[in-house]
PDB file of C-alpha atoms and ligand atoms in Angstrom:
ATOM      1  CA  UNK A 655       9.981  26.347  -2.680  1.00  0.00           C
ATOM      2  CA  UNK A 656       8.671  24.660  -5.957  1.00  0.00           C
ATOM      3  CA  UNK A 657       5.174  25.010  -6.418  1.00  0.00           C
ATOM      4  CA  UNK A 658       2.817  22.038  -5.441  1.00  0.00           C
ATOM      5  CA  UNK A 659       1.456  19.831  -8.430  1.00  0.00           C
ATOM      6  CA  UNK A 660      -1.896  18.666  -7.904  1.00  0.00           C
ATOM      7  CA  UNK A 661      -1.380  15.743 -11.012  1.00  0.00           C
ATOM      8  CA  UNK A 662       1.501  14.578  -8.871  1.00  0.00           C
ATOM      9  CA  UNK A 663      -0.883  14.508  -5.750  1.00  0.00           C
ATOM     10  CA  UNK A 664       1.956  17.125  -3.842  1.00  0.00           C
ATOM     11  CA  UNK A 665       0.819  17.830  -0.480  1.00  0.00           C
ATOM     12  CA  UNK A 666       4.169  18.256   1.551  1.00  0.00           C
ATOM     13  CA  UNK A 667       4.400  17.477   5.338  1.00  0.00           C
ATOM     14  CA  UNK A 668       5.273  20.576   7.348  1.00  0.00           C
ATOM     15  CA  UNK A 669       4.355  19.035  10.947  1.00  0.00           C
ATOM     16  CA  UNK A 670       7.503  18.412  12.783  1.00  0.00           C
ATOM     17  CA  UNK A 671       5.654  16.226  15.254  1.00  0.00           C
ATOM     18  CA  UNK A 672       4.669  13.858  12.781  1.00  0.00           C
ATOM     19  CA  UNK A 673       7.629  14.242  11.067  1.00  0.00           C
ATOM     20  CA  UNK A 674       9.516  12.937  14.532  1.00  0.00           C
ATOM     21  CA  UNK A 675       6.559  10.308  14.529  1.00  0.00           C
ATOM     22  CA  UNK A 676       6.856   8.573  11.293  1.00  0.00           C
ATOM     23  CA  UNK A 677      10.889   7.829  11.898  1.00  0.00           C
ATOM     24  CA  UNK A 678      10.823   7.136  15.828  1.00  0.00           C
ATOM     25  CA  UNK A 679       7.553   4.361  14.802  1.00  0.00           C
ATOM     26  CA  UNK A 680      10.570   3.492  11.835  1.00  0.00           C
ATOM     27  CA  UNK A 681      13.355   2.549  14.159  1.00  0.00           C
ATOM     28  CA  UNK A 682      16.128   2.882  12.045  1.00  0.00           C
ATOM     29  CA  UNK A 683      19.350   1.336  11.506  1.00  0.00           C
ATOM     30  CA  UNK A 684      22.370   2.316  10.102  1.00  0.00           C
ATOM     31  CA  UNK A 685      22.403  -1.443   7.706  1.00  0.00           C
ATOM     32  CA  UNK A 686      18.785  -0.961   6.629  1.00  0.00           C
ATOM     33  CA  UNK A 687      18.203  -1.305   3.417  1.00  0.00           C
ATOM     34  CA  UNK A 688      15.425   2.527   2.736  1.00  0.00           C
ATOM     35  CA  UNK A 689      13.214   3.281  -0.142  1.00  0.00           C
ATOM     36  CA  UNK A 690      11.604   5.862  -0.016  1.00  0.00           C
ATOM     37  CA  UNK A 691       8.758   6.546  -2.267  1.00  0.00           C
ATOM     38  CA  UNK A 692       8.146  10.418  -3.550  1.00  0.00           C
ATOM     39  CA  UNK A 693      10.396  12.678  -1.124  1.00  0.00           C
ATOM     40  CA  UNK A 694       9.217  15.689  -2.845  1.00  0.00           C
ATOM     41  CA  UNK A 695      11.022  18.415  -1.235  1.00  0.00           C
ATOM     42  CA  UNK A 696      12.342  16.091   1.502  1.00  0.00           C
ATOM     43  CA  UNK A 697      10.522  16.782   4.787  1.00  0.00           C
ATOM     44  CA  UNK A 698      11.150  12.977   5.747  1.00  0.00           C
ATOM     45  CA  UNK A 699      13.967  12.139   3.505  1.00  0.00           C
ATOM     46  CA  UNK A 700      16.067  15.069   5.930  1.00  0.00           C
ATOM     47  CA  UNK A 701      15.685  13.077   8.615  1.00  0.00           C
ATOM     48  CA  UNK A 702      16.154   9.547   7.715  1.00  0.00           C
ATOM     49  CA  UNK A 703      19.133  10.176   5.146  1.00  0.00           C
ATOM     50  CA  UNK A 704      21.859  10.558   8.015  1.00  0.00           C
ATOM     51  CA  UNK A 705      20.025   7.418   9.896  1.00  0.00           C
ATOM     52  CA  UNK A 706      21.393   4.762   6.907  1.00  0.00           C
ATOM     53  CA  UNK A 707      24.118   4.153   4.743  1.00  0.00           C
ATOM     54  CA  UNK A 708      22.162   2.902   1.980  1.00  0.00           C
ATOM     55  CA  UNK A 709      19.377   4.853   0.975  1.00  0.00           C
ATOM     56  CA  UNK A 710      17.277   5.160  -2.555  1.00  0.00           C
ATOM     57  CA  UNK A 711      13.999   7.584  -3.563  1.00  0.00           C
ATOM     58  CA  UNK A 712      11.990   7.472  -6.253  1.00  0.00           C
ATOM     59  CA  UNK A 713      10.615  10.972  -7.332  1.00  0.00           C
ATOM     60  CA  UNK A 714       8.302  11.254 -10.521  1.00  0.00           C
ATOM     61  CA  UNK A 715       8.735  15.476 -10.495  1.00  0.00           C
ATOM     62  CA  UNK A 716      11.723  16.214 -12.620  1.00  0.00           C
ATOM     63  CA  UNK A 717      11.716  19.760 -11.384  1.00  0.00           C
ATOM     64  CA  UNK A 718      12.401  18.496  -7.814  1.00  0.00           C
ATOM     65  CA  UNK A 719      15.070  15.549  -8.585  1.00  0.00           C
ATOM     66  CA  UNK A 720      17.705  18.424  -9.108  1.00  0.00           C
ATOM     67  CA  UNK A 721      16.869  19.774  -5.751  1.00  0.00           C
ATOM     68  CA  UNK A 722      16.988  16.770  -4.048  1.00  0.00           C
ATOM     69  CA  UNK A 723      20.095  15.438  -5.790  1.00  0.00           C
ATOM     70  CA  UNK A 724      22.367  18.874  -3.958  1.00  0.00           C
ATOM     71  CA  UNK A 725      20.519  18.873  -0.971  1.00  0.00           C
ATOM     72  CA  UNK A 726      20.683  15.020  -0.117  1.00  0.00           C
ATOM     73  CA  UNK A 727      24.125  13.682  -2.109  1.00  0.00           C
ATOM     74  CA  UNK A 728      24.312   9.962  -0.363  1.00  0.00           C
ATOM     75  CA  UNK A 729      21.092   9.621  -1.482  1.00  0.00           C
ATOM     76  CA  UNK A 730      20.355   7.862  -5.205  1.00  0.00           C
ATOM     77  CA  UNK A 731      17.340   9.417  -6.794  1.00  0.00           C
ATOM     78  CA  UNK A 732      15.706   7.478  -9.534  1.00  0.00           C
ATOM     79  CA  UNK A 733      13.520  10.203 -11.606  1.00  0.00           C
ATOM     80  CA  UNK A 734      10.593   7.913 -12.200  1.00  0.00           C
ATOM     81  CA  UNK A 735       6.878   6.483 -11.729  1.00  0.00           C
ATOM     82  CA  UNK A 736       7.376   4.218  -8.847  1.00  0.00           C
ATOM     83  CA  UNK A 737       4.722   2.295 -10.845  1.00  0.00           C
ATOM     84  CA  UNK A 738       6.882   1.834 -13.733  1.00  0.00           C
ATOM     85  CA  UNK A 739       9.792   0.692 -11.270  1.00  0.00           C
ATOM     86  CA  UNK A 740      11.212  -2.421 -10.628  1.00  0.00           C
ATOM     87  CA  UNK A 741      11.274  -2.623  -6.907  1.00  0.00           C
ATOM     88  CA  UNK A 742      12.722  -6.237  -6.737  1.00  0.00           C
ATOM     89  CA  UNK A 743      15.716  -4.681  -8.327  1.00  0.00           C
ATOM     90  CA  UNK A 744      16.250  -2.417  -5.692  1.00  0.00           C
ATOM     91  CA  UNK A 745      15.527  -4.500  -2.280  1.00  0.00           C
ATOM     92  CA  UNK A 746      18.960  -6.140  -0.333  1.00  0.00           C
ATOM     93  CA  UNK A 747      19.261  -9.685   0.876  1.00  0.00           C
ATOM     94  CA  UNK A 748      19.723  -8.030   4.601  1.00  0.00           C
ATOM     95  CA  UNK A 749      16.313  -6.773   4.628  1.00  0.00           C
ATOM     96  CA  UNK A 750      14.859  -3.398   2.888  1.00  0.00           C
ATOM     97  CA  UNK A 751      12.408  -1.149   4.280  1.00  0.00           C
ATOM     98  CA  UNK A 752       9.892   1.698   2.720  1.00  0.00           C
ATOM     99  CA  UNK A 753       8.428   4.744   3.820  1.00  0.00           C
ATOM    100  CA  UNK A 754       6.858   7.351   2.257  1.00  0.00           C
ATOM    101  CA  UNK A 755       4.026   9.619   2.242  1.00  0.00           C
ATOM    102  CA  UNK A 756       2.624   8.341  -0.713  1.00  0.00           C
ATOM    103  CA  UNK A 757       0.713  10.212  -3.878  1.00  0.00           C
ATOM    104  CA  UNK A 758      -2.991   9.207  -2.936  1.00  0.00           C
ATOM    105  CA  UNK A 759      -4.205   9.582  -6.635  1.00  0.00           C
ATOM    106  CA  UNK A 760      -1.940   6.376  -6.707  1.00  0.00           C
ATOM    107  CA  UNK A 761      -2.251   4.904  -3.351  1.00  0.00           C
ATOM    108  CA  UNK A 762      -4.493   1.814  -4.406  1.00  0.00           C
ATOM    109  CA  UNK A 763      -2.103   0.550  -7.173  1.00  0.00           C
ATOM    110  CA  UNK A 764       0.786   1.358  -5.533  1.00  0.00           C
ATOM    111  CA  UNK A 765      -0.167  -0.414  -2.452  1.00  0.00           C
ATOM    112  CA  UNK A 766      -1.504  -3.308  -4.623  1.00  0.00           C
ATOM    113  CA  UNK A 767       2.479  -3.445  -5.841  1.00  0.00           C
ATOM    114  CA  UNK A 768       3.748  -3.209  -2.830  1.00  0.00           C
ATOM    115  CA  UNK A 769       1.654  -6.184  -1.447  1.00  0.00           C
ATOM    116  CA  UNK A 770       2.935  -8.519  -4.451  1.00  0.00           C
ATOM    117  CA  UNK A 771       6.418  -7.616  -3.533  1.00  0.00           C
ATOM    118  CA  UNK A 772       6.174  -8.496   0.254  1.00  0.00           C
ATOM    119  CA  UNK A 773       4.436 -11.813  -1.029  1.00  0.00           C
ATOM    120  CA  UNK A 774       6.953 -12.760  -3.671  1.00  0.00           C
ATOM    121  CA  UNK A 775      10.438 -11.164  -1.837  1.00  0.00           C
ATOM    122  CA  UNK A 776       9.160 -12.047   1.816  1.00  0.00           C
ATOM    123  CA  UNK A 777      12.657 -12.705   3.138  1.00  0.00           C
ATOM    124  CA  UNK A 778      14.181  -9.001   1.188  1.00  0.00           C
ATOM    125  CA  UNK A 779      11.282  -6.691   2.514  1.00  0.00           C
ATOM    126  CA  UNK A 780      11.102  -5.814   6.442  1.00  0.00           C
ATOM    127  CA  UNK A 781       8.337  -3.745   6.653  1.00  0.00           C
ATOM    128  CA  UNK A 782       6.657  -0.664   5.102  1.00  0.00           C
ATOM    129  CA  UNK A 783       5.686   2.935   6.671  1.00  0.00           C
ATOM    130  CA  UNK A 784       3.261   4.676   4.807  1.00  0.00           C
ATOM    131  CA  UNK A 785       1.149   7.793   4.916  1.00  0.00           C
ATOM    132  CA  UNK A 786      -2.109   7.497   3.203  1.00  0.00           C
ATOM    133  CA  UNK A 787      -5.735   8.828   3.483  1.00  0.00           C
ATOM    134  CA  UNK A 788      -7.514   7.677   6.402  1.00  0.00           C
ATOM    135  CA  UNK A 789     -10.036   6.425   4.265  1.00  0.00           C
ATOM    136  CA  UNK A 790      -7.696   4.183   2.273  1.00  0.00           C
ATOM    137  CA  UNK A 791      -5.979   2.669   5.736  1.00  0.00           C
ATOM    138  CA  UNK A 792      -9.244   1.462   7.510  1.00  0.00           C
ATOM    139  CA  UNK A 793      -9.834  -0.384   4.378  1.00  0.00           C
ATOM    140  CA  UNK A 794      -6.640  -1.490   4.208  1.00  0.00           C
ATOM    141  CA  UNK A 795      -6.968  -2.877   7.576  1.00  0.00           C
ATOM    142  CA  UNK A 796     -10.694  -4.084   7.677  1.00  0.00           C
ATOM    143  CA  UNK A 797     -12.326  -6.917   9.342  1.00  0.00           C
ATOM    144  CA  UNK A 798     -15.797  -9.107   7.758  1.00  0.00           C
ATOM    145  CA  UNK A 799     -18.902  -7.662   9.121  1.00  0.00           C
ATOM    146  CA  UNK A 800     -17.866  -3.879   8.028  1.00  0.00           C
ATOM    147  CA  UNK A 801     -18.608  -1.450   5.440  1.00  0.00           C
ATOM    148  CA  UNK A 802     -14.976  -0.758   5.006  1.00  0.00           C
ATOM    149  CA  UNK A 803     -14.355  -4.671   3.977  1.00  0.00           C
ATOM    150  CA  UNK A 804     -13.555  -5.306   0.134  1.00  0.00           C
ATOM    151  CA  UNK A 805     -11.348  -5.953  -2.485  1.00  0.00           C
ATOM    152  CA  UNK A 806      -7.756  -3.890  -1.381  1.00  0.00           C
ATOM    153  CA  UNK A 807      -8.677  -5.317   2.579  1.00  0.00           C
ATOM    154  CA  UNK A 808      -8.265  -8.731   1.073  1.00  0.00           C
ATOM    155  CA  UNK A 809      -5.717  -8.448  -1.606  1.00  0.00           C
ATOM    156  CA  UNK A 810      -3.518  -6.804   1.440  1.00  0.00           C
ATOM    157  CA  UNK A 811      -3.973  -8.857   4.009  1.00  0.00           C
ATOM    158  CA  UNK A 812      -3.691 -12.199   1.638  1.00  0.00           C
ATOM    159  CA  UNK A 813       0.030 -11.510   2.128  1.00  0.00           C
ATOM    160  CA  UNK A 814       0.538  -8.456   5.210  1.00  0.00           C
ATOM    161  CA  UNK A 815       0.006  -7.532   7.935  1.00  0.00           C
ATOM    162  CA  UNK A 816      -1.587  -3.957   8.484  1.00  0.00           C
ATOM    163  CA  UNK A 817      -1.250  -2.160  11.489  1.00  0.00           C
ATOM    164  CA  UNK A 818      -2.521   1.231  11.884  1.00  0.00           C
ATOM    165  CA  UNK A 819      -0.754   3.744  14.069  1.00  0.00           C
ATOM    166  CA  UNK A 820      -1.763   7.123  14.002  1.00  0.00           C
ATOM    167  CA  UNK A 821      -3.955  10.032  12.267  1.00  0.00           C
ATOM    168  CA  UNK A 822      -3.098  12.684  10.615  1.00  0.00           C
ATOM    169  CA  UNK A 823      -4.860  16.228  10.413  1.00  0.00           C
ATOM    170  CA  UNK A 824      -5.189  18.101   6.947  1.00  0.00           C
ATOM    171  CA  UNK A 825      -3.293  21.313   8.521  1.00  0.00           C
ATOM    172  CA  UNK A 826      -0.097  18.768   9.278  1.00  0.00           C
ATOM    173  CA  UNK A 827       0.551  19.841   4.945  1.00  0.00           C
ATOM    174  CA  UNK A 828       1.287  22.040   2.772  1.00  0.00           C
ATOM    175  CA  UNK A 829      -1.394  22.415   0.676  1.00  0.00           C
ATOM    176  CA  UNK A 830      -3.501  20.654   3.488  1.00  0.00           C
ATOM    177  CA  UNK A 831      -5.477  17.531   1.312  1.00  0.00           C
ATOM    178  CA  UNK A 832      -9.437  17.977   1.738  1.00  0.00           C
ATOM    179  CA  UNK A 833      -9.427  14.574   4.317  1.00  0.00           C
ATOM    180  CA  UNK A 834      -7.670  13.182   7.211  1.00  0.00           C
ATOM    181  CA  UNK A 835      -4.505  10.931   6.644  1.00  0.00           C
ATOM    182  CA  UNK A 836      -3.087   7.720   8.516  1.00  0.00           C
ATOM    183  CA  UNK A 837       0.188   6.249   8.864  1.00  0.00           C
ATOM    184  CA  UNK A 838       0.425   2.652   8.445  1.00  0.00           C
ATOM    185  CA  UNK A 839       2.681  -0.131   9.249  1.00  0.00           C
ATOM    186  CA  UNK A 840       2.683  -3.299   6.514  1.00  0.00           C
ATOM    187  CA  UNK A 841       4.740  -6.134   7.700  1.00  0.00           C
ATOM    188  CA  UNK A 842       5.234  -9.011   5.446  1.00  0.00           C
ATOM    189  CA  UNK A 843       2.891 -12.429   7.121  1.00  0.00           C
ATOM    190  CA  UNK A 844       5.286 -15.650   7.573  1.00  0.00           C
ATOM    191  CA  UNK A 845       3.116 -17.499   5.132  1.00  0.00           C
ATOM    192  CA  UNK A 846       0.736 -15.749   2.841  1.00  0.00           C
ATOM    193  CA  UNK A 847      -2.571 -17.396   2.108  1.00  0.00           C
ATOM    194  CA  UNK A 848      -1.708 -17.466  -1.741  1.00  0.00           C
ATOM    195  CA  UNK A 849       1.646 -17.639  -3.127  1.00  0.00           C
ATOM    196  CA  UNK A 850       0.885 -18.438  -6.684  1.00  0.00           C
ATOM    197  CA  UNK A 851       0.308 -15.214  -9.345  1.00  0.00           C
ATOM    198  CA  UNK A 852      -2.479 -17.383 -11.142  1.00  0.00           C
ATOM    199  CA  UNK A 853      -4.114 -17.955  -7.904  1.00  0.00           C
ATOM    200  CA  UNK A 854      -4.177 -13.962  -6.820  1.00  0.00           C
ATOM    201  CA  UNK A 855      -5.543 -13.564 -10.463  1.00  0.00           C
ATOM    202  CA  UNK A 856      -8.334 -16.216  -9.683  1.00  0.00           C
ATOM    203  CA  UNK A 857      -9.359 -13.964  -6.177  1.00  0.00           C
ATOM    204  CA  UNK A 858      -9.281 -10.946  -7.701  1.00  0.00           C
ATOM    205  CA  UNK A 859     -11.777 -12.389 -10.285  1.00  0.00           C
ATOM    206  CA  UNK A 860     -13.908 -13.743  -7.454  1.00  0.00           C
ATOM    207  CA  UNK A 861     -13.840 -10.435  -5.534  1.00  0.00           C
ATOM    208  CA  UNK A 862     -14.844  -8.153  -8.399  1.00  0.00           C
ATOM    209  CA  UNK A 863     -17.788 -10.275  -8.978  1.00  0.00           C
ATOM    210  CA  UNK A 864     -18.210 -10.173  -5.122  1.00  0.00           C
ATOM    211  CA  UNK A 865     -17.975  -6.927  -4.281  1.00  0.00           C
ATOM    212  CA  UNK A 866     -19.649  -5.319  -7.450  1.00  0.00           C
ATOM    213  CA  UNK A 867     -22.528  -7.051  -6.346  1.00  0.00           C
ATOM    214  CA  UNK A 868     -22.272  -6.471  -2.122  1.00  0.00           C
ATOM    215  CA  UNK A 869     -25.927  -5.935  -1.442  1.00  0.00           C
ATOM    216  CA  UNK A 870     -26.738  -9.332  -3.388  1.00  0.00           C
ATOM    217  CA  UNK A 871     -26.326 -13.099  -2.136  1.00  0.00           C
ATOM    218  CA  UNK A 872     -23.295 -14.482  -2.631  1.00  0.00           C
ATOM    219  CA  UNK A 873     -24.115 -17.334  -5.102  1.00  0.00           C
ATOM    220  CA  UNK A 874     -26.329 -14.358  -7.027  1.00  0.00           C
ATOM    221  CA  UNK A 875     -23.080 -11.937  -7.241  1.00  0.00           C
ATOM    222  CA  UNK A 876     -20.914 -14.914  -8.399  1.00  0.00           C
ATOM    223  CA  UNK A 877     -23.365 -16.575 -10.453  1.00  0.00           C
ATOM    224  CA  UNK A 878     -21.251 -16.318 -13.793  1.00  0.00           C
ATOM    225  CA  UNK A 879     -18.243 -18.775 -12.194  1.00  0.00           C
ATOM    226  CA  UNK A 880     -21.126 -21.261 -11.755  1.00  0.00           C
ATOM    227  CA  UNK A 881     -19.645 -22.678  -8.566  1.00  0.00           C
ATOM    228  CA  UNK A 882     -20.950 -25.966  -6.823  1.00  0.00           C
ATOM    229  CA  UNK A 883     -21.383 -24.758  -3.634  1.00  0.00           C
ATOM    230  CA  UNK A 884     -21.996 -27.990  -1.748  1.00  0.00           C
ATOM    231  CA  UNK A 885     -18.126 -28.065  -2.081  1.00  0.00           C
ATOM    232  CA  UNK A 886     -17.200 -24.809  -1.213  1.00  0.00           C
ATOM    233  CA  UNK A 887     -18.271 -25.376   2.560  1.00  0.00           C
ATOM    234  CA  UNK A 888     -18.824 -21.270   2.247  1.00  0.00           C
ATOM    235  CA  UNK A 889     -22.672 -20.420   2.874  1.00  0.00           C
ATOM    236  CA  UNK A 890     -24.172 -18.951  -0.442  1.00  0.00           C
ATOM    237  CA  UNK A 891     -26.452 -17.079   1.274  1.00  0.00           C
ATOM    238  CA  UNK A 892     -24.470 -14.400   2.932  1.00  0.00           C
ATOM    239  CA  UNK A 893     -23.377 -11.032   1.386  1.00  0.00           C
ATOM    240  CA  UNK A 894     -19.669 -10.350   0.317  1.00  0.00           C
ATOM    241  CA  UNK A 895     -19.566  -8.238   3.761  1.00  0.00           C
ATOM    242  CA  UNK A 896     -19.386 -11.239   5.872  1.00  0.00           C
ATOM    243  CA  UNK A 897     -17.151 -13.672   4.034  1.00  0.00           C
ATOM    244  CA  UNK A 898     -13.863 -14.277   5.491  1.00  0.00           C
ATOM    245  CA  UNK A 899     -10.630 -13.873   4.184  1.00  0.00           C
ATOM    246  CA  UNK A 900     -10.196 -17.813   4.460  1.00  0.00           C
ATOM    247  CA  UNK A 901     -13.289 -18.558   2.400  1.00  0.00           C
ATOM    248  CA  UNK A 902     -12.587 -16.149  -0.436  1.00  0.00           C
ATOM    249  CA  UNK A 903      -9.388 -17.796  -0.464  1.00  0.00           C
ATOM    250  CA  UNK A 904     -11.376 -21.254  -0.730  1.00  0.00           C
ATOM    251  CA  UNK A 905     -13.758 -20.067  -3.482  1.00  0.00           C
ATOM    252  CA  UNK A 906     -10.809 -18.532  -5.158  1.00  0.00           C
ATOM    253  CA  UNK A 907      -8.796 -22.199  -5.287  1.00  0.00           C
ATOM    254  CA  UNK A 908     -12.003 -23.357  -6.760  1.00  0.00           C
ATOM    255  CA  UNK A 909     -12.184 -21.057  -9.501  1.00  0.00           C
ATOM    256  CA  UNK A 910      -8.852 -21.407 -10.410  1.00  0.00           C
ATOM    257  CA  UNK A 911      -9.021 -24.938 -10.534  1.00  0.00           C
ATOM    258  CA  UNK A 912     -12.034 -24.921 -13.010  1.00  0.00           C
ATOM    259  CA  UNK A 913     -10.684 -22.723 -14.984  1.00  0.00           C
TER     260      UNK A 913
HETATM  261  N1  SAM B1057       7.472  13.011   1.101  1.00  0.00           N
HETATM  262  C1  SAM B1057       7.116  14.393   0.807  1.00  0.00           C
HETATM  263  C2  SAM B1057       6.556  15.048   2.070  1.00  0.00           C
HETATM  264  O1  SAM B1057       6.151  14.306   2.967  1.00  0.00           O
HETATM  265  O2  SAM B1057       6.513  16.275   2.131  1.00  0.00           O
HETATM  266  C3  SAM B1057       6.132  14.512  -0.361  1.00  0.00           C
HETATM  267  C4  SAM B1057       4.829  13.787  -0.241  1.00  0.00           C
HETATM  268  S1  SAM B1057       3.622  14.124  -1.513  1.00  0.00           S
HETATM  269  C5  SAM B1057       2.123  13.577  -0.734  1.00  0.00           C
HETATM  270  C6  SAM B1057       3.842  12.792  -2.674  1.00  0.00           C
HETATM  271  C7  SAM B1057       5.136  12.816  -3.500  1.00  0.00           C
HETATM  272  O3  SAM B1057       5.131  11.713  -4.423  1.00  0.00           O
HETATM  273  C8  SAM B1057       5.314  14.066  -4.345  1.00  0.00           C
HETATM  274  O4  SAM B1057       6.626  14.540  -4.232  1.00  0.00           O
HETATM  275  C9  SAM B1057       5.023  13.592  -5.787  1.00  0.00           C
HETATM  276  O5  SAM B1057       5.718  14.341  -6.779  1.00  0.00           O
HETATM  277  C10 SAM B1057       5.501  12.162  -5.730  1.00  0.00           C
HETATM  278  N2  SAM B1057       4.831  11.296  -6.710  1.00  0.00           N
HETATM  279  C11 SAM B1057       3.572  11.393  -7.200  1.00  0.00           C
HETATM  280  N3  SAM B1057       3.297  10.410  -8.060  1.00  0.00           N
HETATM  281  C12 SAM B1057       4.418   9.643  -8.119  1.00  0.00           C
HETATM  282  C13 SAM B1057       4.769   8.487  -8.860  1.00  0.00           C
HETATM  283  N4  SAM B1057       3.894   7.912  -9.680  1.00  0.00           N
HETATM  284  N5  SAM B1057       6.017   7.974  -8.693  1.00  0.00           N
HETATM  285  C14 SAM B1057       6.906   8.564  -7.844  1.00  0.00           C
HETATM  286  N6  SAM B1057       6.631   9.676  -7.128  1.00  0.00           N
HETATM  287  C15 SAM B1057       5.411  10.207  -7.253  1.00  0.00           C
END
């Protein structure tokens, strides 16, 4: 066994169970389309690699590509930073799916990337399976009102669905992390609320300004975009907590449109 990097956030899944978990909640058939995002030393990729004919992971760990590469040979390993990857290039017209048990010292990027490919590929991207610190799903999968609402619940759900299915405990890895893990579903949504890249850019101004100012009034925290709020139909007065996904979206199309 190679050792575990910490810098590459290694913790490798050792629990059969949830092993069995993650690809029965995956379905798989023998045309889908799988990415897989860091296989490490392949606890999952072992059992989905005889489940499809047409299967790609991306590994950042050169030491572990080799490995990988004898151990899986239908499999096509790019030796990258899934950041630095052009996913696009890699989805089929019949529908792709990913997986992975992801690096969390990356999650919130990654998943940020992920969410603009299911917005701008809808059609090429089925769905996504993803292990992840518990933390990091509930606010992936937040509703107004909560502490656990902010910016990556709304930049997710703009354009997926989130659907959490089950926890994971810290013993399930090897090294076990110092928290609690979730696996996620993401499906794509039909129609996503924004579609346009300058649009997301204009919401993810109005959110940081939101959000970095939660405890204040709304108009307060987004004082600087000098909105006329008789127009905005959203109530000024509340905190970023309790504004919808729909009226961010609204004071986002604003903002945009000023600019
Ligand atoms: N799938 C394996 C398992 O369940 O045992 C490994 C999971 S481990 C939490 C995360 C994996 O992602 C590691 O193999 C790590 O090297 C890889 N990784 C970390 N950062 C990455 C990046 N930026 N791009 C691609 N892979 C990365």
């Amino acid at each position: 066994m190679v050792h575990a990097r910490k810098r590459f956030g290694q913790h490798f899944l050792a629990d059969q169970g949830v092993i069995h978990q993650i690809v029965n909640a995956m379905g798989l058939k023998s045309s889908d389309r799988l990415i897989e995002i860091g296989p490490g030393q392949g606890a999952l990729t072992e059992h989905l690699a005889g489940q499809t004919d047409s299967f790609v992971a991306i590994e950042i760990d050169r030491d572990l590509v080799p490995f990988l590469k004898a151990r899986f040979p239908a499999v096509e390993f790019i030796n990258e930073d899934v950041l630095a990857v052009d996913l696009a290039s890699l989805l089929h017209t019949d529908g792709s799916r990913l997986v992975g048990n992801l690096p969390y010292n990356i999650s919130s990027p990654l998943l940020l990337k992920i969410a603009t490919l299911m917005r701008d590929h809808r059609g090429l991207v089925r769905d996504g399976h993803f292990m992840l610190q518990r933390e990091m799903a509930e606010r992936m999968a937040a509703v107004p009102g909560t502490k656990a609402w902010g910016r990556l619940s709304i930049m997710m759900q703009l354009s997926c669905d989130v659907e959490h299915l089950f926890d994971v405990a810290p013993e399930s890895f090897k090294p076990p992390p110092k928290v609690w893990s979730s696996v996620v579903r993401i499906l794509p949504k039909d129609a996503p609320l924004l579609t346009d890249a300058s649009q997301v850019a204009a919401l993810d101004r109005v959110l940081r300004l939101a959000f970095a100012g939660r405890r204040k009034r709304l108009a307060n925290a987004l004082k600087t975009l000098d909105l006329d709020w008789g127009t905005t139909g959203v109530d000024p007065n509340v905190r970023a907590d309790n504004v919808t996904l729909q009226e961010f979206v609204t004071l986002a199309l604003i903002e945009h449109n000023e600019q």
